[in-house]
């Protein structure tokens, strides 16, 4: 009997497919880590991340190259489930021939009739949903895509009904008003009623990103333990795979008494009592990047969130005739507030897919905009760059992006090269370069802080390198200066918000001078949850230090 792959660490599998696959894995690993001092020989049982150094984007590149090499289509879930080259080999052997993109070229507009009024008098997120359920309960709210071609529709009434069931389950499990509930859920139908169910029960949602791979669940939970402790979560809503490790969490998190699935909550079949919720109650704890070591949970009230949603919508001229297309993760403020809650407020349909879907097939984002005549979409700069690098012309034959009016680019530094190249390449597919809108925001401002006027296009400032590096003075450079630095402007402060630039002593600096950005406005946080020292450092008088 031949040795199993795990027993043949140093010998390639006899099958020719395995030889070719391992050669590709080995060469890409070296390409991604050219300066590694000790190259690891790829074997079928090598661990892709630990042994060969494949992070999430590296896995995307590996799957794309495997598809091109073998002329196949691999399932998107392989990004999350593959741990070794042997897992990839099994997927390659089981895969069918390459097929067209999952998003059809046919146009299926989801734009709806304009809603004449809006929840302008709503003071909480609960009142916003109540308003829509009274005004148009059957109006489609979300079109949710999985790996396949079809989309699942969620109406406003269905959202509220599901949220009420979750709220009843939470109260049946002892949730008290004001207590925090962590959500460790991927993009999917369960997320929306879980979030609103927590609010309906009087709780505070704490979204936390789920593990990308099942084999990392235990390690992932340990790394999130500091956040869960700081938030003093009473319950954790998650999936069965994570629920099985509840003992691990319960031993580390004081006060965490229940780890439960959305299905278990919804099956309680009891009535719930809706507590009184005010505009100044906390609606969300948003933990900032890097919070796993020293948790910083941004306190955002209903008033903060609604003020930010209204301010962004005012500048973007958002209406119920818009169609928002998104793959952004819902545990992050750009996806949660910018894509979902903003779409909910303005009654514009939200076409949503998983971040893994985008990473595996970036063209599906663009095809979704084509198919549903999307008018608004948002992403970090890396996503626009990924489209430039990973999408071939054959993948987007017949693509039409002419409906895309606002391409928001934020959440990380915006590259002038990326926005220029994206506009140049995709203009032949109907994209208007002036639709690109670099924006600036941060969790401490709820989300958005500065937006450019719609349709202006990227404004790129060229400055002289030497005075900027020497004294922090941004002197305009000549057009023919080859050493000029380029920076992308991110717009002006949103209505009801102010921004200033100060030096190290807290005094405002002059125009075109480097300094620290401080801000204030209706959507700014009151501080960090249970972190008085970080809160103290955040404020400079009434101003918040970014």
Short mmCIF file of C-alpha atoms in Angstrom, two decimals:
data_model
loop_
_atom_site.label_atom_id
_atom_site.label_comp_id
_atom_site.label_asym_id
_atom_site.label_seq_id
_atom_site.Cartn_x
_atom_site.Cartn_y
_atom_site.Cartn_z
CA UNK A 1 0.00 0.00 0.00
CA UNK A 2 1.49 3.39 -0.94
CA UNK A 3 2.27 5.88 1.76
CA UNK A 4 -0.33 8.50 2.58
CA UNK A 5 0.52 12.12 1.70
CA UNK A 6 1.17 12.92 5.36
CA UNK A 7 3.77 10.15 5.49
CA UNK A 8 5.59 11.40 2.39
CA UNK A 9 6.71 14.85 3.45
CA UNK A 10 9.83 14.86 1.26
CA UNK A 11 8.51 13.07 -1.81
CA UNK A 12 6.09 14.63 -4.33
CA UNK A 13 2.96 12.68 -5.05
CA UNK A 14 3.31 10.38 -8.05
CA UNK A 15 0.35 11.96 -9.76
CA UNK A 16 1.37 14.52 -12.38
CA UNK A 17 -1.27 16.98 -11.17
CA UNK A 18 0.30 16.98 -7.72
CA UNK A 19 3.76 17.63 -9.20
CA UNK A 20 2.48 20.62 -11.17
CA UNK A 21 0.47 21.96 -8.22
CA UNK A 22 3.41 21.73 -5.82
CA UNK A 23 5.70 23.45 -8.32
CA UNK A 24 3.23 26.34 -8.52
CA UNK A 25 2.81 26.55 -4.74
CA UNK A 26 6.59 26.52 -4.25
CA UNK A 27 7.31 29.18 -6.88
CA UNK A 28 4.57 31.52 -5.66
CA UNK A 29 5.71 31.14 -2.04
CA UNK A 30 9.21 32.21 -3.08
CA UNK A 31 7.79 35.03 -5.18
CA UNK A 32 5.79 36.37 -2.23
CA UNK A 33 8.75 36.07 0.15
CA UNK A 34 11.85 36.76 -1.98
CA UNK A 35 14.02 37.71 0.99
CA UNK A 36 13.32 34.68 3.12
CA UNK A 37 16.48 33.21 4.58
CA UNK A 38 15.33 29.60 4.71
CA UNK A 39 13.08 28.50 1.88
CA UNK A 40 10.64 25.74 2.80
CA UNK A 41 10.11 22.95 0.31
CA UNK A 42 6.39 22.67 -0.46
CA UNK A 43 4.90 19.25 0.30
CA UNK A 44 1.32 18.08 0.12
CA UNK A 45 0.93 18.32 3.88
CA UNK A 46 2.72 21.68 4.31
CA UNK A 47 0.58 24.28 6.05
CA UNK A 48 -0.17 27.09 3.63
CA UNK A 49 0.07 29.84 6.23
CA UNK A 50 2.55 28.63 8.82
CA UNK A 51 5.01 26.80 6.57
CA UNK A 52 4.64 28.59 3.24
CA UNK A 53 3.58 32.09 4.28
CA UNK A 54 0.31 32.42 2.37
CA UNK A 55 -1.85 35.14 3.93
CA UNK A 56 -5.37 35.94 2.68
CA UNK A 57 -4.26 37.87 -0.41
CA UNK A 58 -1.57 35.29 -1.12
CA UNK A 59 -4.24 32.60 -1.12
CA UNK A 60 -6.29 34.64 -3.57
CA UNK A 61 -3.34 34.83 -5.95
CA UNK A 62 -2.66 31.10 -5.52
CA UNK A 63 -6.24 30.14 -6.37
CA UNK A 64 -6.30 32.43 -9.40
CA UNK A 65 -3.09 30.89 -10.74
CA UNK A 66 -4.37 27.37 -10.14
CA UNK A 67 -7.52 28.20 -12.08
CA UNK A 68 -5.54 29.60 -15.01
CA UNK A 69 -3.09 26.70 -14.97
CA UNK A 70 -5.71 23.94 -14.94
CA UNK A 71 -8.53 25.78 -16.74
CA UNK A 72 -10.97 25.23 -13.87
CA UNK A 73 -13.18 27.12 -11.45
CA UNK A 74 -12.48 26.54 -7.76
CA UNK A 75 -15.13 27.16 -5.08
CA UNK A 76 -14.80 30.46 -3.23
CA UNK A 77 -15.06 28.73 0.14
CA UNK A 78 -11.67 27.17 -0.56
CA UNK A 79 -10.13 30.46 0.56
CA UNK A 80 -11.41 29.76 4.06
CA UNK A 81 -11.13 25.96 4.20
CA UNK A 82 -7.87 25.00 2.45
CA UNK A 83 -5.04 24.41 4.93
CA UNK A 84 -2.54 22.41 2.84
CA UNK A 85 -1.59 21.84 -0.81
CA UNK A 86 -3.33 18.49 -0.47
CA UNK A 87 -6.61 20.31 0.16
CA UNK A 88 -5.99 22.28 -3.01
CA UNK A 89 -5.18 19.09 -4.93
CA UNK A 90 -8.49 17.51 -3.95
CA UNK A 91 -10.32 20.66 -5.03
CA UNK A 92 -8.48 20.75 -8.36
CA UNK A 93 -9.28 17.10 -9.03
CA UNK A 94 -12.95 17.66 -8.17
CA UNK A 95 -13.37 20.92 -10.08
CA UNK A 96 -15.25 21.21 -13.31
CA UNK A 97 -14.21 23.13 -16.38
CA UNK A 98 -13.97 26.88 -16.26
CA UNK A 99 -17.30 28.63 -16.60
CA UNK A 100 -18.44 32.20 -17.10
CA UNK A 101 -18.52 34.59 -14.14
CA UNK A 102 -21.26 33.80 -11.61
CA UNK A 103 -22.82 37.21 -12.13
CA UNK A 104 -24.85 37.13 -15.31
CA UNK A 105 -24.38 39.82 -17.94
CA UNK A 106 -28.14 40.35 -18.07
CA UNK A 107 -29.34 43.50 -16.34
CA UNK A 108 -31.77 42.99 -13.46
CA UNK A 109 -32.31 46.42 -11.98
CA UNK A 110 -33.36 46.45 -8.34
CA UNK A 111 -34.03 50.18 -8.26
CA UNK A 112 -37.40 50.94 -6.70
CA UNK A 113 -39.93 53.72 -6.77
CA UNK A 114 -38.78 56.81 -4.99
CA UNK A 115 -39.93 57.18 -1.39
CA UNK A 116 -41.26 60.69 -1.06
CA UNK A 117 -40.68 60.99 2.69
CA UNK A 118 -37.89 59.78 4.96
CA UNK A 119 -37.53 58.95 8.68
CA UNK A 120 -36.34 62.50 9.31
CA UNK A 121 -37.90 62.61 12.80
CA UNK A 122 -36.48 59.24 13.88
CA UNK A 123 -34.06 59.59 16.79
CA UNK A 124 -33.00 55.93 17.11
CA UNK A 125 -32.19 53.11 14.72
CA UNK A 126 -35.26 51.31 16.06
CA UNK A 127 -37.48 54.21 15.04
CA UNK A 128 -35.89 54.20 11.58
CA UNK A 129 -36.87 50.55 11.03
CA UNK A 130 -40.32 51.14 12.54
CA UNK A 131 -40.87 53.96 10.05
CA UNK A 132 -40.00 51.78 7.06
CA UNK A 133 -42.14 48.88 8.25
CA UNK A 134 -45.12 51.20 8.58
CA UNK A 135 -44.46 52.91 5.23
CA UNK A 136 -43.57 49.91 3.02
CA UNK A 137 -43.20 46.58 4.85
CA UNK A 138 -42.81 44.53 1.66
CA UNK A 139 -40.20 46.82 0.10
CA UNK A 140 -37.01 44.84 -0.66
CA UNK A 141 -34.19 46.01 1.56
CA UNK A 142 -31.29 43.59 0.95
CA UNK A 143 -30.38 41.33 -1.98
CA UNK A 144 -27.90 38.88 -0.49
CA UNK A 145 -25.60 36.81 -2.71
CA UNK A 146 -23.82 33.60 -1.82
CA UNK A 147 -21.48 31.60 -4.04
CA UNK A 148 -24.20 30.83 -6.57
CA UNK A 149 -26.02 32.99 -9.07
CA UNK A 150 -29.18 33.70 -7.11
CA UNK A 151 -29.78 36.39 -4.49
CA UNK A 152 -31.87 36.09 -1.35
CA UNK A 153 -34.23 38.99 -0.71
CA UNK A 154 -34.88 40.50 2.73
CA UNK A 155 -37.71 42.99 3.16
CA UNK A 156 -38.13 45.54 5.93
CA UNK A 157 -40.93 43.49 7.46
CA UNK A 158 -38.83 40.31 7.37
CA UNK A 159 -35.97 42.13 9.08
CA UNK A 160 -38.19 43.36 11.89
CA UNK A 161 -39.90 39.98 12.31
CA UNK A 162 -36.54 38.21 12.54
CA UNK A 163 -35.22 40.84 14.95
CA UNK A 164 -38.24 40.43 17.23
CA UNK A 165 -37.63 36.67 17.40
CA UNK A 166 -33.96 37.24 18.29
CA UNK A 167 -34.92 39.86 20.90
CA UNK A 168 -37.32 37.43 22.55
CA UNK A 169 -34.60 34.80 22.68
CA UNK A 170 -32.10 37.21 24.20
CA UNK A 171 -34.49 38.25 26.93
CA UNK A 172 -35.35 34.62 27.60
CA UNK A 173 -31.63 34.04 28.17
CA UNK A 174 -31.42 36.84 30.69
CA UNK A 175 -30.29 39.86 28.72
CA UNK A 176 -30.88 43.08 30.62
CA UNK A 177 -31.19 46.57 29.05
CA UNK A 178 -27.78 48.14 28.50
CA UNK A 179 -25.85 44.86 28.51
CA UNK A 180 -23.51 44.13 25.63
CA UNK A 181 -23.88 41.25 23.19
CA UNK A 182 -21.00 40.20 20.93
CA UNK A 183 -21.71 39.11 17.36
CA UNK A 184 -19.18 36.85 15.68
CA UNK A 185 -21.03 36.21 12.44
CA UNK A 186 -19.96 36.29 8.78
CA UNK A 187 -21.82 38.19 6.09
CA UNK A 188 -25.11 36.36 5.79
CA UNK A 189 -28.82 36.47 6.56
CA UNK A 190 -28.29 35.87 10.30
CA UNK A 191 -26.34 39.08 10.84
CA UNK A 192 -29.14 41.58 10.24
CA UNK A 193 -31.87 40.28 12.59
CA UNK A 194 -29.21 39.53 15.20
CA UNK A 195 -27.99 43.14 15.19
CA UNK A 196 -31.46 44.64 15.30
CA UNK A 197 -32.65 41.98 17.75
CA UNK A 198 -30.00 43.09 20.23
CA UNK A 199 -31.24 46.68 19.90
CA UNK A 200 -34.89 45.64 20.26
CA UNK A 201 -34.05 43.79 23.47
CA UNK A 202 -32.32 46.90 24.83
CA UNK A 203 -28.81 45.52 24.41
CA UNK A 204 -25.69 46.92 22.77
CA UNK A 205 -24.26 45.12 19.70
CA UNK A 206 -20.51 44.44 19.62
CA UNK A 207 -19.58 43.15 16.14
CA UNK A 208 -16.36 41.12 16.07
CA UNK A 209 -14.85 39.66 12.95
CA UNK A 210 -15.30 35.90 12.58
CA UNK A 211 -12.38 33.53 11.97
CA UNK A 212 -11.56 33.14 8.29
CA UNK A 213 -10.66 29.47 8.63
CA UNK A 214 -12.26 26.83 10.81
CA UNK A 215 -8.90 25.46 11.90
CA UNK A 216 -8.11 28.81 13.53
CA UNK A 217 -11.24 29.14 15.67
CA UNK A 218 -9.57 28.39 19.00
CA UNK A 219 -6.63 30.70 18.36
CA UNK A 220 -8.97 33.39 17.02
CA UNK A 221 -11.13 33.29 20.14
CA UNK A 222 -8.09 33.66 22.39
CA UNK A 223 -7.03 36.76 20.44
CA UNK A 224 -10.51 38.27 20.78
CA UNK A 225 -10.74 37.57 24.51
CA UNK A 226 -9.43 41.02 25.47
CA UNK A 227 -12.19 42.69 23.47
CA UNK A 228 -14.86 40.46 24.97
CA UNK A 229 -13.58 41.18 28.48
CA UNK A 230 -13.38 44.92 27.91
CA UNK A 231 -16.90 44.99 26.46
CA UNK A 232 -18.22 42.91 29.39
CA UNK A 233 -20.32 40.86 27.02
CA UNK A 234 -23.13 38.86 28.57
CA UNK A 235 -23.86 36.79 25.47
CA UNK A 236 -22.09 35.84 22.26
CA UNK A 237 -24.10 35.15 19.10
CA UNK A 238 -22.16 32.95 16.73
CA UNK A 239 -22.21 29.81 14.63
CA UNK A 240 -22.23 26.19 15.91
CA UNK A 241 -18.54 25.62 15.12
CA UNK A 242 -17.57 28.44 17.49
CA UNK A 243 -20.27 27.60 19.99
CA UNK A 244 -18.61 24.25 20.63
CA UNK A 245 -15.68 26.08 22.20
CA UNK A 246 -17.93 27.92 24.65
CA UNK A 247 -16.13 26.42 27.63
CA UNK A 248 -12.87 28.01 26.49
CA UNK A 249 -14.55 31.42 26.36
CA UNK A 250 -16.54 31.07 29.55
CA UNK A 251 -13.38 30.33 31.48
CA UNK A 252 -11.67 33.50 30.20
CA UNK A 253 -14.52 36.02 30.03
CA UNK A 254 -16.09 36.99 33.32
CA UNK A 255 -19.82 37.63 32.92
CA UNK A 256 -20.19 35.74 29.64
CA UNK A 257 -22.95 33.31 30.51
CA UNK A 258 -24.32 32.28 27.11
CA UNK A 259 -22.82 31.38 23.72
CA UNK A 260 -25.67 30.81 21.34
CA UNK A 261 -26.60 30.64 17.65
CA UNK A 262 -29.14 32.88 15.89
CA UNK A 263 -31.30 29.83 15.22
CA UNK A 264 -31.43 28.94 18.92
CA UNK A 265 -32.39 32.49 19.82
CA UNK A 266 -35.13 32.64 17.19
CA UNK A 267 -36.66 29.36 18.30
CA UNK A 268 -37.48 30.60 21.81
CA UNK A 269 -41.09 31.38 20.75
CA UNK A 270 -41.77 33.73 23.63
CA UNK A 271 -42.96 37.31 23.70
CA UNK A 272 -40.47 40.04 24.36
CA UNK A 273 -40.91 43.30 26.18
CA UNK A 274 -39.58 46.26 24.22
CA UNK A 275 -37.68 48.57 26.56
CA UNK A 276 -37.56 52.33 26.11
CA UNK A 277 -34.52 53.30 24.04
CA UNK A 278 -33.42 56.92 23.70
CA UNK A 279 -31.22 58.77 21.20
CA UNK A 280 -28.40 59.01 23.75
CA UNK A 281 -28.32 55.28 24.49
CA UNK A 282 -25.38 53.32 23.10
CA UNK A 283 -26.29 51.71 19.77
CA UNK A 284 -22.91 50.20 18.92
CA UNK A 285 -19.48 49.45 20.36
CA UNK A 286 -17.08 49.61 17.42
CA UNK A 287 -13.68 48.18 18.29
CA UNK A 288 -10.93 49.87 16.33
CA UNK A 289 -8.10 48.24 14.40
CA UNK A 290 -5.44 46.84 16.68
CA UNK A 291 -7.90 46.43 19.54
CA UNK A 292 -6.93 42.84 20.29
CA UNK A 293 -4.00 43.94 22.47
CA UNK A 294 -5.37 47.09 24.10
CA UNK A 295 -9.11 47.19 23.43
CA UNK A 296 -10.56 50.53 22.35
CA UNK A 297 -14.31 50.20 21.94
CA UNK A 298 -15.68 53.38 20.38
CA UNK A 299 -18.97 54.37 22.04
CA UNK A 300 -21.53 55.32 19.40
CA UNK A 301 -25.05 56.34 20.35
CA UNK A 302 -28.17 56.22 18.21
CA UNK A 303 -27.82 59.99 17.86
CA UNK A 304 -24.20 59.69 16.67
CA UNK A 305 -25.02 57.12 14.00
CA UNK A 306 -28.11 58.86 12.64
CA UNK A 307 -26.29 62.21 12.52
CA UNK A 308 -23.46 60.64 10.51
CA UNK A 309 -25.79 58.80 8.15
CA UNK A 310 -27.74 62.01 7.46
CA UNK A 311 -24.59 64.09 6.97
CA UNK A 312 -23.07 61.61 4.52
CA UNK A 313 -26.35 61.29 2.65
CA UNK A 314 -26.71 65.06 2.41
CA UNK A 315 -23.33 65.44 0.71
CA UNK A 316 -23.71 62.34 -1.46
CA UNK A 317 -27.28 63.33 -2.47
CA UNK A 318 -28.47 59.85 -1.50
CA UNK A 319 -32.07 58.96 -2.36
CA UNK A 320 -34.24 55.87 -2.33
CA UNK A 321 -33.63 55.57 -6.07
CA UNK A 322 -29.99 54.71 -5.44
CA UNK A 323 -28.71 51.12 -5.44
CA UNK A 324 -25.78 50.38 -3.11
CA UNK A 325 -23.55 47.42 -4.02
CA UNK A 326 -21.17 46.15 -1.34
CA UNK A 327 -18.88 43.31 -0.34
CA UNK A 328 -17.53 45.16 2.72
CA UNK A 329 -17.44 43.15 5.99
CA UNK A 330 -20.31 43.95 8.33
CA UNK A 331 -18.13 43.91 11.45
CA UNK A 332 -16.32 47.01 10.12
CA UNK A 333 -17.87 50.48 10.24
CA UNK A 334 -17.58 51.08 6.50
CA UNK A 335 -19.69 48.01 5.75
CA UNK A 336 -21.95 48.19 8.79
CA UNK A 337 -22.77 51.91 8.81
CA UNK A 338 -21.76 53.09 5.36
CA UNK A 339 -23.30 50.27 3.35
CA UNK A 340 -26.03 48.64 5.45
CA UNK A 341 -27.42 51.18 7.94
CA UNK A 342 -27.19 54.05 5.44
CA UNK A 343 -29.04 52.01 2.82
CA UNK A 344 -31.63 51.07 5.42
CA UNK A 345 -32.18 54.72 6.40
CA UNK A 346 -32.59 55.98 2.81
CA UNK A 347 -34.63 52.97 1.63
CA UNK A 348 -32.25 52.25 -1.22
CA UNK A 349 -31.73 48.56 -2.07
CA UNK A 350 -28.48 47.01 -0.85
CA UNK A 351 -26.88 44.32 -3.03
CA UNK A 352 -24.51 42.46 -0.75
CA UNK A 353 -21.93 39.72 -1.14
CA UNK A 354 -19.32 38.19 1.12
CA UNK A 355 -15.82 39.67 1.37
CA UNK A 356 -14.52 36.21 0.45
CA UNK A 357 -16.54 36.35 -2.76
CA UNK A 358 -14.84 39.61 -3.69
CA UNK A 359 -11.36 38.38 -2.77
CA UNK A 360 -11.82 35.18 -4.76
CA UNK A 361 -13.51 36.86 -7.73
CA UNK A 362 -13.02 40.65 -7.75
CA UNK A 363 -14.92 40.85 -11.02
CA UNK A 364 -18.11 39.77 -9.24
CA UNK A 365 -18.18 43.14 -7.49
CA UNK A 366 -18.16 44.91 -10.84
CA UNK A 367 -20.63 42.47 -12.37
CA UNK A 368 -23.01 43.11 -9.46
CA UNK A 369 -22.83 46.84 -10.21
CA UNK A 370 -23.52 46.04 -13.88
CA UNK A 371 -26.33 43.59 -13.22
CA UNK A 372 -28.24 45.68 -10.71
CA UNK A 373 -27.39 49.11 -12.13
CA UNK A 374 -25.60 50.02 -8.93
CA UNK A 375 -25.19 53.74 -8.37
CA UNK A 376 -23.09 53.72 -5.18
CA UNK A 377 -20.33 51.44 -3.95
CA UNK A 378 -17.43 51.82 -1.55
CA UNK A 379 -14.14 50.08 -0.85
CA UNK A 380 -10.66 50.62 0.53
CA UNK A 381 -7.97 51.55 -1.97
CA UNK A 382 -6.59 48.00 -2.07
CA UNK A 383 -9.86 46.76 -3.60
CA UNK A 384 -9.57 49.10 -6.58
CA UNK A 385 -5.95 48.02 -6.96
CA UNK A 386 -6.97 44.35 -6.77
CA UNK A 387 -9.40 44.92 -9.64
CA UNK A 388 -6.57 46.36 -11.72
CA UNK A 389 -4.19 43.51 -10.95
CA UNK A 390 -6.46 40.46 -10.85
CA UNK A 391 -9.26 41.01 -13.37
CA UNK A 392 -8.51 40.00 -16.93
CA UNK A 393 -10.22 41.55 -19.93
CA UNK A 394 -11.93 38.23 -20.69
CA UNK A 395 -13.54 38.28 -17.24
CA UNK A 396 -15.39 41.54 -17.95
CA UNK A 397 -16.40 41.31 -21.61
CA UNK A 398 -19.70 43.19 -21.94
CA UNK A 399 -19.36 44.91 -18.55
CA UNK A 400 -21.26 48.21 -18.20
CA UNK A 401 -20.40 50.47 -15.26
CA UNK A 402 -22.18 53.55 -16.58
CA UNK A 403 -24.74 53.54 -13.72
CA UNK A 404 -21.98 53.85 -11.08
CA UNK A 405 -22.20 57.46 -9.91
CA UNK A 406 -20.25 57.38 -6.65
CA UNK A 407 -17.18 55.18 -6.06
CA UNK A 408 -16.19 55.91 -2.47
CA UNK A 409 -12.54 55.18 -1.66
CA UNK A 410 -11.56 55.25 2.02
CA UNK A 411 -10.63 53.36 5.22
CA UNK A 412 -6.93 53.43 4.28
CA UNK A 413 -4.53 55.79 2.45
CA UNK A 414 -5.71 56.53 -1.08
CA UNK A 415 -3.10 56.01 -3.79
CA UNK A 416 -3.07 58.60 -6.60
CA UNK A 417 -1.70 55.98 -8.98
CA UNK A 418 -4.57 53.61 -8.19
CA UNK A 419 -7.38 56.12 -8.69
CA UNK A 420 -5.86 57.35 -11.96
CA UNK A 421 -5.26 53.86 -13.36
CA UNK A 422 -8.71 52.62 -12.28
CA UNK A 423 -10.35 55.52 -14.08
CA UNK A 424 -8.26 54.95 -17.21
CA UNK A 425 -8.81 51.22 -17.46
CA UNK A 426 -12.50 51.02 -16.59
CA UNK A 427 -13.59 54.11 -18.51
CA UNK A 428 -13.94 51.89 -21.56
CA UNK A 429 -16.53 49.92 -19.58
CA UNK A 430 -18.60 53.01 -18.86
CA UNK A 431 -16.96 54.06 -15.57
CA UNK A 432 -16.65 57.83 -15.27
CA UNK A 433 -13.34 58.82 -13.59
CA UNK A 434 -15.11 61.74 -11.90
CA UNK A 435 -17.23 59.17 -10.00
CA UNK A 436 -14.16 58.25 -7.92
CA UNK A 437 -14.59 59.93 -4.52
CA UNK A 438 -11.70 59.64 -2.01
CA UNK A 439 -13.14 60.11 1.48
CA UNK A 440 -11.83 60.34 5.03
CA UNK A 441 -13.34 58.93 8.17
CA UNK A 442 -12.70 57.08 11.38
CA UNK A 443 -14.67 55.10 13.93
CA UNK A 444 -14.44 57.94 16.45
CA UNK A 445 -16.55 60.07 14.07
CA UNK A 446 -19.01 57.17 13.64
CA UNK A 447 -17.69 56.68 10.09
CA UNK A 448 -17.43 59.61 7.66
CA UNK A 449 -15.77 62.93 8.43
CA UNK A 450 -14.86 64.43 5.05
CA UNK A 451 -16.44 63.90 1.61
CA UNK A 452 -15.73 65.61 -1.72
CA UNK A 453 -18.56 67.04 -3.84
CA UNK A 454 -20.11 64.26 -5.97
CA UNK A 455 -18.82 64.25 -9.53
CA UNK A 456 -15.68 66.29 -8.83
CA UNK A 457 -13.35 63.35 -9.29
CA UNK A 458 -10.00 62.84 -7.53
CA UNK A 459 -8.12 66.03 -6.68
CA UNK A 460 -4.39 65.27 -6.55
CA UNK A 461 -2.00 67.75 -4.98
CA UNK A 462 1.61 67.80 -6.22
CA UNK A 463 4.05 69.20 -3.68
CA UNK A 464 7.80 69.76 -3.51
CA UNK A 465 9.57 66.91 -1.79
CA UNK A 466 12.44 68.77 -0.05
CA UNK A 467 10.51 71.42 1.97
CA UNK A 468 7.88 68.85 2.89
CA UNK A 469 10.43 66.41 4.25
CA UNK A 470 12.45 69.15 5.96
CA UNK A 471 9.78 71.32 7.57
CA UNK A 472 6.39 69.73 6.83
CA UNK A 473 5.45 72.56 4.45
CA UNK A 474 3.40 71.47 1.42
CA UNK A 475 4.73 73.82 -1.28
CA UNK A 476 3.03 73.32 -4.67
CA UNK A 477 5.40 71.72 -7.19
CA UNK A 478 5.85 72.54 -10.83
CA UNK A 479 4.14 70.22 -13.29
CA UNK A 480 7.51 69.03 -14.60
CA UNK A 481 9.08 68.35 -11.18
CA UNK A 482 10.02 64.63 -11.31
CA UNK A 483 10.59 64.43 -7.54
CA UNK A 484 7.18 65.84 -6.58
CA UNK A 485 5.10 64.02 -3.99
CA UNK A 486 1.43 63.40 -4.75
CA UNK A 487 -1.41 63.38 -2.23
CA UNK A 488 -5.09 62.74 -2.84
CA UNK A 489 -7.58 65.20 -1.35
CA UNK A 490 -10.41 63.64 0.65
CA UNK A 491 -12.97 66.44 0.56
CA UNK A 492 -14.40 68.86 3.09
CA UNK A 493 -15.90 68.27 6.55
CA UNK A 494 -19.42 66.87 6.54
CA UNK A 495 -22.30 69.22 7.47
CA UNK A 496 -22.39 69.77 11.22
CA UNK A 497 -18.71 68.85 11.64
CA UNK A 498 -15.51 70.85 11.95
CA UNK A 499 -11.87 69.99 11.33
CA UNK A 500 -8.68 71.80 12.27
CA UNK A 501 -4.95 71.05 12.05
CA UNK A 502 -2.79 71.70 15.13
CA UNK A 503 0.87 71.41 16.03
CA UNK A 504 2.38 69.39 18.89
CA UNK A 505 1.45 72.12 21.39
CA UNK A 506 -2.19 72.21 20.30
CA UNK A 507 -2.10 75.48 18.37
CA UNK A 508 -3.61 75.69 14.89
CA UNK A 509 -1.12 75.72 12.05
CA UNK A 510 -1.32 77.67 8.80
CA UNK A 511 -2.46 76.45 5.41
CA UNK A 512 -0.46 73.65 3.76
CA UNK A 513 1.41 72.82 6.98
CA UNK A 514 1.68 69.31 8.46
CA UNK A 515 -0.01 68.82 11.82
CA UNK A 516 -2.48 66.67 13.72
CA UNK A 517 -6.08 66.55 12.63
CA UNK A 518 -8.69 67.34 15.28
CA UNK A 519 -12.44 67.33 14.78
CA UNK A 520 -15.81 67.77 16.43
CA UNK A 521 -19.43 67.33 15.42
CA UNK A 522 -22.74 65.63 16.08
CA UNK A 523 -21.50 62.15 15.19
CA UNK A 524 -18.34 62.17 17.32
CA UNK A 525 -17.93 59.62 20.09
CA UNK A 526 -17.97 60.43 23.79
CA UNK A 527 -14.99 58.15 24.28
CA UNK A 528 -13.84 54.55 24.62
CA UNK A 529 -15.82 51.99 26.57
CA UNK A 530 -14.30 51.27 29.99
CA UNK A 531 -11.02 52.89 28.98
CA UNK A 532 -10.76 56.24 30.77
CA UNK A 533 -7.06 56.75 30.03
CA UNK A 534 -7.50 56.33 26.26
CA UNK A 535 -10.58 58.56 26.43
CA UNK A 536 -8.59 61.25 28.21
CA UNK A 537 -5.91 61.18 25.51
CA UNK A 538 -8.57 61.35 22.78
CA UNK A 539 -9.86 64.79 23.77
CA UNK A 540 -8.18 68.17 23.50
CA UNK A 541 -10.82 70.31 25.12
CA UNK A 542 -13.95 69.82 23.04
CA UNK A 543 -11.91 68.65 20.05
CA UNK A 544 -11.10 65.00 19.34
CA UNK A 545 -7.56 64.09 18.33
CA UNK A 546 -7.47 61.74 15.36
#
